[in-house]
mmCIF file of N, CA, C and O in Angstrom:
data_model
loop_
_atom_site.group_PDB
_atom_site.id
_atom_site.type_symbol
_atom_site.label_atom_id
_atom_site.label_comp_id
_atom_site.label_asym_id
_atom_site.label_seq_id
_atom_site.Cartn_x
_atom_site.Cartn_y
_atom_site.Cartn_z
ATOM 1 N N MET A 1 37.663 196.616 142.508
ATOM 2 C CA MET A 1 38.825 197.326 142.980
ATOM 3 C C MET A 1 38.349 198.393 143.968
ATOM 4 O O MET A 1 37.312 199.017 143.769
ATOM 5 N N TYR A 2 39.123 198.568 145.021
ATOM 6 C CA TYR A 2 38.780 199.490 146.098
ATOM 7 C C TYR A 2 39.961 200.410 146.395
ATOM 8 O O TYR A 2 41.104 200.062 146.139
ATOM 9 N N LYS A 3 39.635 201.581 146.973
ATOM 10 C CA LYS A 3 40.673 202.527 147.363
ATOM 11 C C LYS A 3 40.326 203.093 148.732
ATOM 12 O O LYS A 3 39.192 203.508 148.974
ATOM 13 N N LEU A 4 41.311 203.109 149.622
ATOM 14 C CA LEU A 4 41.130 203.684 150.940
ATOM 15 C C LEU A 4 41.122 205.202 150.841
ATOM 16 O O LEU A 4 41.826 205.775 150.006
ATOM 17 N N LYS A 5 40.323 205.846 151.667
ATOM 18 C CA LYS A 5 40.271 207.307 151.691
ATOM 19 C C LYS A 5 40.542 207.797 153.097
ATOM 20 O O LYS A 5 40.013 207.281 154.062
ATOM 21 N N GLN A 6 41.381 208.819 153.188
ATOM 22 C CA GLN A 6 41.713 209.422 154.473
ATOM 23 C C GLN A 6 40.781 210.593 154.767
ATOM 24 O O GLN A 6 40.341 211.285 153.851
ATOM 25 N N ASN A 7 40.546 210.836 156.057
ATOM 26 C CA ASN A 7 39.805 212.027 156.442
ATOM 27 C C ASN A 7 40.792 213.184 156.594
ATOM 28 O O ASN A 7 41.985 213.032 156.332
ATOM 29 N N PHE A 8 40.314 214.316 157.031
ATOM 30 C CA PHE A 8 41.163 215.508 157.110
ATOM 31 C C PHE A 8 42.259 215.405 158.161
ATOM 32 O O PHE A 8 43.238 216.125 158.105
ATOM 33 N N THR A 9 42.104 214.509 159.118
ATOM 34 C CA THR A 9 43.127 214.346 160.148
ATOM 35 C C THR A 9 44.106 213.227 159.815
ATOM 36 O O THR A 9 44.994 212.927 160.590
ATOM 37 N N GLY A 10 43.938 212.591 158.652
ATOM 38 C CA GLY A 10 44.845 211.535 158.229
ATOM 39 C C GLY A 10 44.392 210.135 158.575
ATOM 40 O O GLY A 10 45.020 209.163 158.198
ATOM 41 N N GLY A 11 43.269 210.023 159.313
ATOM 42 C CA GLY A 11 42.735 208.711 159.641
ATOM 43 C C GLY A 11 41.924 208.136 158.490
ATOM 44 O O GLY A 11 41.537 208.853 157.568
ATOM 45 N N LEU A 12 41.690 206.852 158.532
ATOM 46 C CA LEU A 12 40.898 206.192 157.496
ATOM 47 C C LEU A 12 39.466 206.035 157.984
ATOM 48 O O LEU A 12 39.225 205.444 159.026
ATOM 49 N N ASP A 13 38.516 206.576 157.229
ATOM 50 C CA ASP A 13 37.107 206.515 157.611
ATOM 51 C C ASP A 13 36.278 205.615 156.715
ATOM 52 O O ASP A 13 35.240 205.118 157.124
ATOM 53 N N PHE A 14 36.722 205.459 155.475
ATOM 54 C CA PHE A 14 35.916 204.707 154.531
ATOM 55 C C PHE A 14 36.758 204.250 153.358
ATOM 56 O O PHE A 14 37.918 204.612 153.225
ATOM 57 N N VAL A 15 36.134 203.457 152.514
ATOM 58 C CA VAL A 15 36.771 202.950 151.307
ATOM 59 C C VAL A 15 35.860 203.309 150.128
ATOM 60 O O VAL A 15 34.646 203.457 150.305
ATOM 61 N N ILE A 16 36.442 203.491 148.968
ATOM 62 C CA ILE A 16 35.662 203.768 147.768
ATOM 63 C C ILE A 16 35.726 202.540 146.861
ATOM 64 O O ILE A 16 36.807 202.012 146.601
ATOM 65 N N ARG A 17 34.550 202.087 146.406
ATOM 66 C CA ARG A 17 34.497 201.033 145.402
ATOM 67 C C ARG A 17 34.644 201.744 144.062
ATOM 68 O O ARG A 17 33.808 202.547 143.670
ATOM 69 N N LEU A 18 35.738 201.496 143.358
ATOM 70 C CA LEU A 18 36.076 202.266 142.158
ATOM 71 C C LEU A 18 35.154 201.998 140.985
ATOM 72 O O LEU A 18 35.031 202.839 140.098
ATOM 73 N N SER A 19 34.466 200.878 140.957
ATOM 74 C CA SER A 19 33.589 200.572 139.825
ATOM 75 C C SER A 19 32.410 201.535 139.729
ATOM 76 O O SER A 19 31.930 201.823 138.633
ATOM 77 N N ASP A 20 31.949 202.063 140.876
ATOM 78 C CA ASP A 20 30.816 202.985 140.859
ATOM 79 C C ASP A 20 31.000 204.189 141.791
ATOM 80 O O ASP A 20 30.077 204.944 142.024
ATOM 81 N N ASN A 21 32.218 204.357 142.322
ATOM 82 C CA ASN A 21 32.568 205.458 143.225
ATOM 83 C C ASN A 21 31.705 205.495 144.489
ATOM 84 O O ASN A 21 31.482 206.563 145.055
ATOM 85 N N ALA A 22 31.236 204.336 144.928
ATOM 86 C CA ALA A 22 30.437 204.271 146.150
ATOM 87 C C ALA A 22 31.347 204.423 147.365
ATOM 88 O O ALA A 22 32.405 203.807 147.431
ATOM 89 N N TYR A 23 30.921 205.255 148.305
ATOM 90 C CA TYR A 23 31.631 205.422 149.568
ATOM 91 C C TYR A 23 31.119 204.365 150.536
ATOM 92 O O TYR A 23 29.923 204.281 150.783
ATOM 93 N N ILE A 24 32.037 203.571 151.088
ATOM 94 C CA ILE A 24 31.666 202.491 151.993
ATOM 95 C C ILE A 24 32.303 202.774 153.352
ATOM 96 O O ILE A 24 33.523 202.689 153.503
ATOM 97 N N PRO A 25 31.480 203.104 154.357
ATOM 98 C CA PRO A 25 32.038 203.369 155.694
ATOM 99 C C PRO A 25 32.479 202.076 156.365
ATOM 100 O O PRO A 25 31.968 201.001 156.067
ATOM 101 N N PHE A 26 33.435 202.206 157.273
ATOM 102 C CA PHE A 26 33.894 201.054 158.047
ATOM 103 C C PHE A 26 32.860 200.786 159.143
ATOM 104 O O PHE A 26 32.983 201.241 160.277
ATOM 105 N N SER A 27 31.820 200.069 158.793
ATOM 106 C CA SER A 27 30.730 199.771 159.717
ATOM 107 C C SER A 27 30.288 198.327 159.527
ATOM 108 O O SER A 27 29.894 197.939 158.422
ATOM 109 N N GLU A 28 30.337 197.558 160.587
ATOM 110 C CA GLU A 28 29.950 196.140 160.534
ATOM 111 C C GLU A 28 28.526 195.954 160.025
ATOM 112 O O GLU A 28 28.203 194.921 159.451
ATOM 113 N N ASP A 29 27.655 196.937 160.253
ATOM 114 C CA ASP A 29 26.259 196.829 159.847
ATOM 115 C C ASP A 29 26.050 197.059 158.355
ATOM 116 O O ASP A 29 24.975 196.787 157.830
ATOM 117 N N ASN A 30 27.050 197.566 157.672
ATOM 118 C CA ASN A 30 26.937 197.897 156.254
ATOM 119 C C ASN A 30 27.253 196.663 155.409
ATOM 120 O O ASN A 30 28.349 196.112 155.483
ATOM 121 N N THR A 31 26.304 196.244 154.584
ATOM 122 C CA THR A 31 26.521 195.041 153.762
ATOM 123 C C THR A 31 27.596 195.254 152.709
ATOM 124 O O THR A 31 28.298 194.311 152.347
ATOM 125 N N ASP A 32 27.756 196.489 152.217
ATOM 126 C CA ASP A 32 28.835 196.765 151.257
ATOM 127 C C ASP A 32 30.192 196.616 151.934
ATOM 128 O O ASP A 32 31.157 196.161 151.321
ATOM 129 N N TYR A 33 30.283 196.999 153.194
ATOM 130 C CA TYR A 33 31.532 196.852 153.948
ATOM 131 C C TYR A 33 31.867 195.370 154.116
ATOM 132 O O TYR A 33 33.008 194.959 153.945
ATOM 133 N N GLN A 34 30.879 194.576 154.446
ATOM 134 C CA GLN A 34 31.086 193.138 154.585
ATOM 135 C C GLN A 34 31.549 192.530 153.259
ATOM 136 O O GLN A 34 32.465 191.711 153.228
ATOM 137 N N ALA A 35 30.921 192.959 152.155
ATOM 138 C CA ALA A 35 31.306 192.459 150.825
ATOM 139 C C ALA A 35 32.722 192.904 150.470
ATOM 140 O O ALA A 35 33.497 192.137 149.893
ATOM 141 N N PHE A 36 33.079 194.162 150.813
ATOM 142 C CA PHE A 36 34.423 194.681 150.568
ATOM 143 C C PHE A 36 35.467 193.786 151.225
ATOM 144 O O PHE A 36 36.439 193.373 150.583
ATOM 145 N N LYS A 37 35.283 193.492 152.508
ATOM 146 C CA LYS A 37 36.258 192.659 153.212
ATOM 147 C C LYS A 37 36.360 191.274 152.584
ATOM 148 O O LYS A 37 37.469 190.767 152.371
ATOM 149 N N LYS A 38 35.239 190.689 152.253
ATOM 150 C CA LYS A 38 35.229 189.354 151.649
ATOM 151 C C LYS A 38 35.936 189.359 150.291
ATOM 152 O O LYS A 38 36.737 188.477 149.986
ATOM 153 N N GLU A 39 35.651 190.358 149.470
ATOM 154 C CA GLU A 39 36.249 190.426 148.132
ATOM 155 C C GLU A 39 37.756 190.665 148.186
ATOM 156 O O GLU A 39 38.507 190.066 147.414
ATOM 157 N N VAL A 40 38.196 191.524 149.084
ATOM 158 C CA VAL A 40 39.636 191.778 149.194
ATOM 159 C C VAL A 40 40.355 190.526 149.688
ATOM 160 O O VAL A 40 41.419 190.166 149.184
ATOM 161 N N LEU A 41 39.769 189.836 150.652
ATOM 162 C CA LEU A 41 40.376 188.591 151.122
ATOM 163 C C LEU A 41 40.421 187.528 150.028
ATOM 164 O O LEU A 41 41.302 186.674 150.025
ATOM 165 N N ALA A 42 39.494 187.614 149.066
ATOM 166 C CA ALA A 42 39.462 186.668 147.946
ATOM 167 C C ALA A 42 40.364 187.105 146.791
ATOM 168 O O ALA A 42 40.451 186.414 145.776
ATOM 169 N N GLY A 43 41.016 188.285 146.947
ATOM 170 C CA GLY A 43 41.974 188.704 145.927
ATOM 171 C C GLY A 43 41.662 189.983 145.188
ATOM 172 O O GLY A 43 42.419 190.383 144.303
ATOM 173 N N ALA A 44 40.557 190.663 145.524
ATOM 174 C CA ALA A 44 40.257 191.937 144.865
ATOM 175 C C ALA A 44 41.343 192.952 145.206
ATOM 176 O O ALA A 44 41.910 192.938 146.299
ATOM 177 N N GLU A 45 41.632 193.838 144.281
ATOM 178 C CA GLU A 45 42.685 194.826 144.466
ATOM 179 C C GLU A 45 42.250 195.917 145.434
ATOM 180 O O GLU A 45 41.127 196.412 145.370
ATOM 181 N N LEU A 46 43.152 196.278 146.329
ATOM 182 C CA LEU A 46 42.933 197.373 147.274
ATOM 183 C C LEU A 46 44.083 198.353 147.128
ATOM 184 O O LEU A 46 45.248 197.966 147.171
ATOM 185 N N GLN A 47 43.725 199.620 146.934
ATOM 186 C CA GLN A 47 44.728 200.678 146.836
ATOM 187 C C GLN A 47 44.772 201.452 148.137
ATOM 188 O O GLN A 47 43.749 201.650 148.791
ATOM 189 N N ASP A 48 45.972 201.921 148.507
ATOM 190 C CA ASP A 48 46.073 202.788 149.672
ATOM 191 C C ASP A 48 45.558 204.177 149.295
ATOM 192 O O ASP A 48 45.144 204.404 148.151
ATOM 193 N N ALA A 49 45.572 205.105 150.221
ATOM 194 C CA ALA A 49 45.030 206.442 149.985
ATOM 195 C C ALA A 49 45.787 207.203 148.895
ATOM 196 O O ALA A 49 45.248 208.126 148.291
ATOM 197 N N ASP A 50 47.029 206.798 148.602
ATOM 198 C CA ASP A 50 47.812 207.447 147.551
ATOM 199 C C ASP A 50 47.626 206.788 146.191
ATOM 200 O O ASP A 50 48.225 207.222 145.211
ATOM 201 N N GLY A 51 46.838 205.718 146.115
ATOM 202 C CA GLY A 51 46.590 205.046 144.851
ATOM 203 C C GLY A 51 47.523 203.901 144.551
ATOM 204 O O GLY A 51 47.471 203.327 143.477
ATOM 205 N N ASN A 52 48.396 203.543 145.505
ATOM 206 C CA ASN A 52 49.313 202.426 145.311
ATOM 207 C C ASN A 52 48.612 201.118 145.674
ATOM 208 O O ASN A 52 47.926 201.041 146.698
ATOM 209 N N VAL A 53 48.788 200.097 144.857
ATOM 210 C CA VAL A 53 48.182 198.798 145.139
ATOM 211 C C VAL A 53 48.853 198.194 146.366
ATOM 212 O O VAL A 53 50.080 198.136 146.456
ATOM 213 N N MET A 54 48.037 197.778 147.319
ATOM 214 C CA MET A 54 48.553 197.164 148.543
ATOM 215 C C MET A 54 48.888 195.706 148.252
ATOM 216 O O MET A 54 48.031 194.959 147.794
ATOM 217 N N THR A 55 50.119 195.325 148.498
ATOM 218 C CA THR A 55 50.550 193.961 148.184
ATOM 219 C C THR A 55 50.084 192.953 149.217
ATOM 220 O O THR A 55 49.957 191.779 148.910
ATOM 221 N N ASP A 56 49.825 193.392 150.440
ATOM 222 C CA ASP A 56 49.337 192.486 151.479
ATOM 223 C C ASP A 56 48.046 193.040 152.072
ATOM 224 O O ASP A 56 47.966 193.325 153.269
ATOM 225 N N ALA A 57 47.040 193.183 151.218
ATOM 226 C CA ALA A 57 45.771 193.761 151.646
ATOM 227 C C ALA A 57 45.087 192.903 152.699
ATOM 228 O O ALA A 57 44.384 193.425 153.561
ATOM 229 N N SER A 58 45.296 191.598 152.674
ATOM 230 C CA SER A 58 44.649 190.725 153.646
ATOM 231 C C SER A 58 45.119 191.044 155.074
ATOM 232 O O SER A 58 44.338 190.960 156.026
ATOM 233 N N ALA A 59 46.362 191.435 155.236
ATOM 234 C CA ALA A 59 46.873 191.821 156.552
ATOM 235 C C ALA A 59 46.182 193.083 157.037
ATOM 236 O O ALA A 59 45.844 193.215 158.209
ATOM 237 N N PHE A 60 45.952 194.014 156.132
ATOM 238 C CA PHE A 60 45.228 195.244 156.496
ATOM 239 C C PHE A 60 43.782 194.913 156.879
ATOM 240 O O PHE A 60 43.272 195.425 157.877
ATOM 241 N N ILE A 61 43.131 194.087 156.093
ATOM 242 C CA ILE A 61 41.744 193.697 156.375
ATOM 243 C C ILE A 61 41.637 193.075 157.765
ATOM 244 O O ILE A 61 40.671 193.313 158.490
ATOM 245 N N ALA A 62 42.632 192.330 158.163
ATOM 246 C CA ALA A 62 42.617 191.678 159.477
ATOM 247 C C ALA A 62 42.629 192.691 160.618
ATOM 248 O O ALA A 62 42.208 192.372 161.729
ATOM 249 N N THR A 63 43.066 193.933 160.357
ATOM 250 C CA THR A 63 43.102 194.962 161.400
ATOM 251 C C THR A 63 41.793 195.710 161.519
ATOM 252 O O THR A 63 41.610 196.473 162.469
ATOM 253 N N LEU A 64 40.882 195.518 160.592
ATOM 254 C CA LEU A 64 39.626 196.248 160.588
ATOM 255 C C LEU A 64 38.585 195.605 161.500
ATOM 256 O O LEU A 64 38.638 194.397 161.733
ATOM 257 N N PRO A 65 37.639 196.412 161.967
ATOM 258 C CA PRO A 65 36.562 195.851 162.803
ATOM 259 C C PRO A 65 35.655 194.917 162.014
ATOM 260 O O PRO A 65 35.564 194.970 160.845
#
């Protein structure tokens, strides 16, 4: 399970893997980021910054680099 985190200006900079509270930056070079995208597309739960489960997380993943 993952949760999006906003920065101080309201933009999204990273995601938190809730199982171990790891901060995962939105960076193509980061293997955790690659795994995050793959897992969410396979059905892993993604929460928005307010903690609400995103019902169409795959659409959000498609907007990411």
